[in-house]
CSV table of C-alpha atoms in Angstrom, one decimal:
chain,number,residue,atom,x,y,z
A,1,UNK,CA,85.2,84.7,57.1
A,2,UNK,CA,82.4,86.6,58.9
A,3,UNK,CA,83.3,89.2,61.5
A,4,UNK,CA,81.9,87.0,64.3
A,5,UNK,CA,83.8,84.0,63.0
A,6,UNK,CA,86.9,86.1,63.0
A,7,UNK,CA,86.4,87.0,66.7
A,8,UNK,CA,85.7,83.3,67.5
A,9,UNK,CA,89.0,82.5,65.8
A,10,UNK,CA,90.8,85.2,67.7
A,11,UNK,CA,89.4,83.7,70.9
A,12,UNK,CA,91.2,80.4,70.3
A,13,UNK,CA,94.5,82.3,70.4
A,14,UNK,CA,93.4,84.0,73.6
A,15,UNK,CA,92.4,80.7,75.2
A,16,UNK,CA,95.7,79.1,74.3
A,17,UNK,CA,97.5,81.1,77.0
A,18,UNK,CA,94.5,81.7,79.4
A,19,UNK,CA,94.8,80.7,83.0
A,20,UNK,CA,91.6,80.5,85.0
A,21,UNK,CA,89.3,80.5,86.7
A,22,UNK,CA,89.6,83.5,88.9
A,23,UNK,CA,87.1,84.1,91.7
A,24,UNK,CA,83.6,85.3,90.9
A,25,UNK,CA,83.6,88.4,93.2
A,26,UNK,CA,85.6,91.4,91.8
A,27,UNK,CA,89.0,91.6,93.5
A,28,UNK,CA,89.1,95.4,93.7
A,29,UNK,CA,85.4,95.7,94.9
A,30,UNK,CA,84.6,98.2,92.1
A,31,UNK,CA,81.9,98.6,89.6
A,32,UNK,CA,82.4,100.8,86.5
A,33,UNK,CA,79.4,102.2,84.5
A,34,UNK,CA,80.2,103.5,81.1
A,35,UNK,CA,79.0,103.8,77.5
A,36,UNK,CA,78.9,101.0,74.9
A,37,UNK,CA,81.1,103.2,72.6
A,38,UNK,CA,83.4,101.0,70.5
A,39,UNK,CA,86.4,103.3,71.1
A,40,UNK,CA,86.5,102.6,74.9
A,41,UNK,CA,88.6,99.6,75.6
A,42,UNK,CA,87.9,99.8,79.3
A,43,UNK,CA,90.4,97.3,80.6
A,44,UNK,CA,93.3,98.9,78.6
A,45,UNK,CA,92.3,102.5,79.3
A,46,UNK,CA,92.2,101.9,83.1
A,47,UNK,CA,94.9,99.2,83.3
A,48,UNK,CA,92.3,96.8,84.7
A,49,UNK,CA,93.2,93.2,85.2
A,50,UNK,CA,90.8,90.3,84.6
A,51,UNK,CA,88.9,89.8,87.8
A,52,UNK,CA,89.3,93.4,89.1
A,53,UNK,CA,85.9,95.1,88.6
A,54,UNK,CA,82.4,94.8,87.2
A,55,UNK,CA,82.0,96.6,83.9
A,56,UNK,CA,78.5,97.9,83.0
A,57,UNK,CA,77.9,99.4,79.6
A,58,UNK,CA,74.9,100.7,77.7
A,59,UNK,CA,74.1,103.5,75.3
A,60,UNK,CA,75.5,106.6,77.0
A,61,UNK,CA,76.6,105.0,80.2
A,62,UNK,CA,73.3,106.3,81.7
A,63,UNK,CA,72.0,105.0,84.9
A,64,UNK,CA,68.8,103.2,83.9
A,65,UNK,CA,66.7,100.8,85.9
A,66,UNK,CA,68.9,98.0,84.5
A,67,UNK,CA,71.9,99.8,85.8
A,68,UNK,CA,70.3,100.0,89.2
A,69,UNK,CA,69.5,96.2,89.0
A,70,UNK,CA,73.1,95.4,88.0
A,71,UNK,CA,74.6,97.6,90.7
A,72,UNK,CA,72.3,96.1,93.3
A,73,UNK,CA,73.5,92.6,92.4
A,74,UNK,CA,77.1,93.8,92.2
A,75,UNK,CA,77.0,95.2,95.7
A,76,UNK,CA,74.6,92.9,97.5
A,77,UNK,CA,75.7,89.6,96.1
A,78,UNK,CA,79.2,90.2,94.8
A,79,UNK,CA,80.7,92.6,97.3
A,80,UNK,CA,81.5,95.7,95.3
A,81,UNK,CA,81.6,99.0,97.3
A,82,UNK,CA,82.8,101.7,94.9
A,83,UNK,CA,81.5,103.0,91.6
A,84,UNK,CA,83.2,104.8,88.7
A,85,UNK,CA,80.9,106.5,86.2
A,86,UNK,CA,82.6,107.3,82.8
A,87,UNK,CA,81.0,109.3,80.0
A,88,UNK,CA,83.0,110.3,77.0
A,89,UNK,CA,83.4,113.1,74.4
A,90,UNK,CA,81.8,112.8,70.9
A,91,UNK,CA,79.1,110.5,72.4
A,92,UNK,CA,76.2,109.5,70.1
A,93,UNK,CA,73.8,110.5,72.8
A,94,UNK,CA,74.7,114.1,72.2
A,95,UNK,CA,73.4,113.9,68.5
A,96,UNK,CA,69.7,113.5,68.9
A,97,UNK,CA,66.7,114.2,71.1
A,98,UNK,CA,64.4,111.7,72.7
A,99,UNK,CA,61.2,113.1,71.0
A,100,UNK,CA,62.7,113.1,67.6
A,101,UNK,CA,64.1,109.6,67.8
A,102,UNK,CA,60.8,108.1,69.2
A,103,UNK,CA,58.9,109.9,66.4
A,104,UNK,CA,61.2,108.4,63.8
A,105,UNK,CA,60.7,104.9,65.2
A,106,UNK,CA,56.9,105.4,65.4
A,107,UNK,CA,56.8,106.6,61.8
A,108,UNK,CA,58.8,103.6,60.5
A,109,UNK,CA,57.4,100.8,62.6
A,110,UNK,CA,54.0,102.0,63.9
A,111,UNK,CA,55.2,101.5,67.5
A,112,UNK,CA,56.3,104.3,69.7
A,113,UNK,CA,58.9,103.0,72.2
A,114,UNK,CA,57.6,103.0,75.8
A,115,UNK,CA,61.1,103.7,77.0
A,116,UNK,CA,63.1,106.9,77.0
A,117,UNK,CA,66.1,106.9,74.6
A,118,UNK,CA,68.0,109.0,77.2
A,119,UNK,CA,69.7,111.4,74.9
A,120,UNK,CA,71.5,114.2,76.8
A,121,UNK,CA,73.1,117.5,75.8
A,122,UNK,CA,75.7,118.2,78.4
A,123,UNK,CA,78.2,115.5,79.4
A,124,UNK,CA,79.2,116.8,82.8
A,125,UNK,CA,75.6,117.5,83.8
A,126,UNK,CA,74.6,113.9,82.8
A,127,UNK,CA,77.5,112.5,84.9
A,128,UNK,CA,76.1,114.4,87.9
A,129,UNK,CA,72.5,113.2,87.0
A,130,UNK,CA,73.7,109.6,86.9
A,131,UNK,CA,75.4,109.9,90.3
A,132,UNK,CA,72.2,111.3,91.8
A,133,UNK,CA,70.1,108.5,90.4
A,134,UNK,CA,72.4,106.0,92.2
A,135,UNK,CA,72.4,107.9,95.4
A,136,UNK,CA,68.6,107.8,95.7
A,137,UNK,CA,68.2,104.1,94.7
A,138,UNK,CA,66.9,102.3,97.8
A,139,UNK,CA,68.3,98.9,96.8
A,140,UNK,CA,71.9,100.1,96.5
A,141,UNK,CA,73.6,100.1,99.9
A,142,UNK,CA,77.0,101.8,99.3
A,143,UNK,CA,76.7,105.2,97.7
A,144,UNK,CA,79.5,107.2,99.4
A,145,UNK,CA,82.2,106.2,97.0
A,146,UNK,CA,80.9,107.3,93.6
A,147,UNK,CA,83.2,109.3,91.3
A,148,UNK,CA,82.4,110.6,87.8
A,149,UNK,CA,84.7,111.0,84.8
A,150,UNK,CA,84.8,112.0,81.2
A,151,UNK,CA,87.0,110.1,78.7
A,152,UNK,CA,88.3,112.1,75.9
A,153,UNK,CA,88.2,110.0,72.7
A,154,UNK,CA,90.8,112.3,71.0
A,155,UNK,CA,93.5,112.1,73.7
A,156,UNK,CA,92.6,108.9,75.6
A,157,UNK,CA,92.6,110.8,78.8
A,158,UNK,CA,90.1,110.7,81.8
A,159,UNK,CA,89.0,113.9,83.5
A,160,UNK,CA,87.2,113.9,86.8
A,161,UNK,CA,83.8,115.7,87.0
A,162,UNK,CA,83.7,117.7,90.2
B,1,UNK,CA,96.3,105.5,96.8
B,2,UNK,CA,92.7,104.5,96.3
B,3,UNK,CA,91.7,102.0,93.7
B,4,UNK,CA,90.0,104.6,91.6
B,5,UNK,CA,93.1,106.9,91.8
B,6,UNK,CA,95.3,104.0,90.8
B,7,UNK,CA,93.2,103.5,87.6
B,8,UNK,CA,93.3,107.2,86.9
B,9,UNK,CA,97.0,107.0,87.2
B,10,UNK,CA,97.1,104.0,84.9
B,11,UNK,CA,95.1,106.0,82.4
B,12,UNK,CA,97.9,108.6,82.1
B,13,UNK,CA,100.2,105.8,80.9
B,14,UNK,CA,97.5,104.7,78.4
B,15,UNK,CA,96.9,108.3,77.1
B,16,UNK,CA,100.7,108.8,76.6
B,17,UNK,CA,100.7,106.6,73.5
B,18,UNK,CA,97.0,107.0,72.5
B,19,UNK,CA,96.2,108.0,69.0
B,20,UNK,CA,92.7,109.3,68.4
B,21,UNK,CA,90.0,110.0,67.7
B,22,UNK,CA,88.5,107.1,65.7
B,23,UNK,CA,85.1,107.5,64.1
B,24,UNK,CA,82.0,107.3,66.2
B,25,UNK,CA,80.2,104.5,64.3
B,26,UNK,CA,81.6,101.0,65.0
B,27,UNK,CA,83.9,99.9,62.2
B,28,UNK,CA,82.8,96.3,62.2
B,29,UNK,CA,79.1,97.1,62.5
B,30,UNK,CA,78.7,94.7,65.4
B,31,UNK,CA,77.1,95.0,68.9
B,32,UNK,CA,78.2,92.6,71.7
B,33,UNK,CA,75.9,92.0,74.6
B,34,UNK,CA,77.5,90.3,77.6
B,35,UNK,CA,77.7,90.1,81.4
B,36,UNK,CA,79.4,92.7,83.7
B,37,UNK,CA,81.5,89.8,85.1
B,38,UNK,CA,85.0,91.1,86.0
B,39,UNK,CA,86.7,88.1,84.5
B,40,UNK,CA,85.6,89.0,80.9
B,41,UNK,CA,88.1,91.3,79.2
B,42,UNK,CA,86.0,91.5,76.1
B,43,UNK,CA,88.5,93.3,73.9
B,44,UNK,CA,91.2,90.8,74.7
B,45,UNK,CA,89.1,87.7,74.6
B,46,UNK,CA,87.8,88.5,71.1
B,47,UNK,CA,90.8,90.3,69.7
B,48,UNK,CA,88.6,93.4,69.3
B,49,UNK,CA,90.4,96.7,68.3
B,50,UNK,CA,89.3,100.0,69.6
B,51,UNK,CA,86.5,101.3,67.3
B,52,UNK,CA,85.3,97.8,66.2
B,53,UNK,CA,82.1,97.1,68.1
B,54,UNK,CA,79.6,98.4,70.6
B,55,UNK,CA,79.9,96.5,73.9
B,56,UNK,CA,76.8,96.3,76.2
B,57,UNK,CA,77.2,94.8,79.6
B,58,UNK,CA,74.9,94.3,82.6
B,59,UNK,CA,74.3,91.7,85.3
B,60,UNK,CA,74.0,88.4,83.4
B,61,UNK,CA,74.2,89.8,79.9
B,62,UNK,CA,70.4,89.6,79.9
B,63,UNK,CA,68.3,91.4,77.3
B,64,UNK,CA,66.5,94.1,79.4
B,65,UNK,CA,64.6,97.1,78.2
B,66,UNK,CA,67.8,99.0,78.5
B,67,UNK,CA,69.5,96.5,76.2
B,68,UNK,CA,66.7,97.0,73.7
B,69,UNK,CA,67.2,100.8,74.0
B,70,UNK,CA,70.9,100.5,73.5
B,71,UNK,CA,70.6,98.1,70.5
B,72,UNK,CA,68.0,100.3,68.9
B,73,UNK,CA,70.4,103.3,69.1
B,74,UNK,CA,73.3,101.1,68.0
B,75,UNK,CA,71.5,100.0,64.8
B,76,UNK,CA,69.4,103.0,63.9
B,77,UNK,CA,71.9,105.8,64.7
B,78,UNK,CA,75.3,104.1,64.6
B,79,UNK,CA,74.9,101.6,61.8
B,80,UNK,CA,75.5,98.2,63.5
B,81,UNK,CA,73.9,95.2,61.8
B,82,UNK,CA,75.1,92.1,63.7
B,83,UNK,CA,74.8,91.0,67.4
B,84,UNK,CA,76.8,88.6,69.5
B,85,UNK,CA,75.4,87.5,72.8
B,86,UNK,CA,77.8,86.1,75.3
B,87,UNK,CA,77.0,84.5,78.7
B,88,UNK,CA,79.6,82.7,80.8
B,89,UNK,CA,80.1,79.8,83.2
B,90,UNK,CA,80.1,80.4,86.9
B,91,UNK,CA,77.8,83.4,86.5
B,92,UNK,CA,76.5,85.1,89.6
B,93,UNK,CA,73.0,85.0,88.1
B,94,UNK,CA,73.0,81.2,88.6
B,95,UNK,CA,73.3,81.6,92.4
B,96,UNK,CA,70.0,83.0,93.5
B,97,UNK,CA,66.3,83.4,92.7
B,98,UNK,CA,64.4,86.5,91.9
B,99,UNK,CA,61.9,86.0,94.7
B,100,UNK,CA,64.4,85.3,97.3
B,101,UNK,CA,66.6,88.3,96.3
B,102,UNK,CA,63.6,90.7,96.2
B,103,UNK,CA,62.5,89.5,99.6
B,104,UNK,CA,65.9,90.1,101.1
B,105,UNK,CA,66.0,93.7,99.8
B,106,UNK,CA,62.5,94.3,101.1
B,107,UNK,CA,63.3,93.0,104.5
B,108,UNK,CA,66.4,95.1,104.8
B,109,UNK,CA,65.2,98.4,103.2
B,110,UNK,CA,61.4,98.2,103.4
B,111,UNK,CA,61.2,98.6,99.6
B,112,UNK,CA,60.6,95.7,97.3
B,113,UNK,CA,62.2,96.4,93.9
B,114,UNK,CA,59.8,97.0,91.1
B,115,UNK,CA,62.2,95.4,88.6
B,116,UNK,CA,63.0,91.7,88.1
B,117,UNK,CA,66.6,90.7,89.1
B,118,UNK,CA,66.6,88.3,86.2
B,119,UNK,CA,68.3,85.4,87.8
B,120,UNK,CA,68.4,82.3,85.6
B,121,UNK,CA,69.2,78.6,86.1
B,122,UNK,CA,70.4,77.4,82.7
B,123,UNK,CA,72.9,79.2,80.7
B,124,UNK,CA,72.1,78.0,77.2
B,125,UNK,CA,68.4,78.5,77.7
B,126,UNK,CA,69.0,82.0,78.8
B,127,UNK,CA,71.1,82.7,75.7
B,128,UNK,CA,68.2,81.5,73.5
B,129,UNK,CA,65.7,83.5,75.6
B,130,UNK,CA,67.9,86.6,75.1
B,131,UNK,CA,67.9,86.1,71.3
B,132,UNK,CA,64.1,85.7,71.2
B,133,UNK,CA,63.7,89.0,73.1
B,134,UNK,CA,65.7,90.8,70.5
B,135,UNK,CA,63.9,89.1,67.6
B,136,UNK,CA,60.5,90.4,68.8
B,137,UNK,CA,61.6,94.0,69.7
B,138,UNK,CA,59.8,96.2,67.2
B,139,UNK,CA,62.4,99.0,67.4
B,140,UNK,CA,65.3,96.8,66.3
B,141,UNK,CA,65.5,96.5,62.5
B,142,UNK,CA,68.2,93.9,62.0
B,143,UNK,CA,67.7,90.6,63.7
B,144,UNK,CA,68.9,88.1,61.2
B,145,UNK,CA,72.5,88.0,62.4
B,146,UNK,CA,72.3,87.2,66.0
B,147,UNK,CA,74.6,84.5,67.4
B,148,UNK,CA,74.9,83.3,71.0
B,149,UNK,CA,77.9,82.0,72.9
B,150,UNK,CA,79.0,80.9,76.3
B,151,UNK,CA,82.5,81.9,77.6
B,152,UNK,CA,84.2,79.4,79.9
B,153,UNK,CA,85.9,81.3,82.7
B,154,UNK,CA,88.1,78.3,83.4
B,155,UNK,CA,89.5,77.9,79.9
B,156,UNK,CA,89.0,81.3,78.3
B,157,UNK,CA,87.2,79.6,75.4
B,158,UNK,CA,83.9,80.6,73.6
B,159,UNK,CA,81.4,77.9,72.7
B,160,UNK,CA,78.5,78.7,70.4
B,161,UNK,CA,74.9,78.0,71.5
B,162,UNK,CA,73.0,76.2,68.7
């Protein structure tokens, strides 16, 4: 059985005891922005319930234009008011540089990406950078309740970035 | 206690029995692209274990430039080879149009977003559109194993898009 078929089969077990639907708008009026990293089971690590919060994830948990788009929709159409940003230790984004990665892709495919890979070298600084990007986005109305954290993949523990 | 403080407190319970760290590269070599919708507890609904798969989420689960960036990093630096795309019923992206949403933001803030909100009107068509965007991205090397699904928020069940 392929990996994907295995997950589809797991989903049948999940659906057997599922009770829905919950409302569309997040119950706790929160949006969480974090990394795609496989080790972060966001619902379990925060004790989130289904329906509580939007969860946005990409490589690094960086605040990209797509993150601004998603947060704008989250706040303006679906009523969220607070944001948690979560980076994590041992992140893949700490292992390369944008210039080097773009050069590798250009060498192999002939096409240099027009986008920035968004590697970073200091976790806490990038959390602060991400907060600032949200604060200056003109389309995001609620920017007073943004808090930044780092998840430690060795201990499972969150630490707030001051 | 604030919502965020409550989740930080929940995290202490999670960390108390946490055993880590797992390896950085996803064990099952899979990346999952889906919506930020609060009702989708991705690990539970697929029976994913921590460390199995990258999870990318944004408003709609659309394939944006940021999704291409993240999938490029996922495959080239972290070894994933397969992609699952998951949209869902009752999605917020079905409730508005790009033009109308951009006009509202311009009227309220004076600034018209330079990005497309990416509303869509047909779930299955947008899953196929998302697959095509990945297939033509020059920076993504492995595009043969992409499968699309729709998650039903009423039943908890996945249905494959042919």
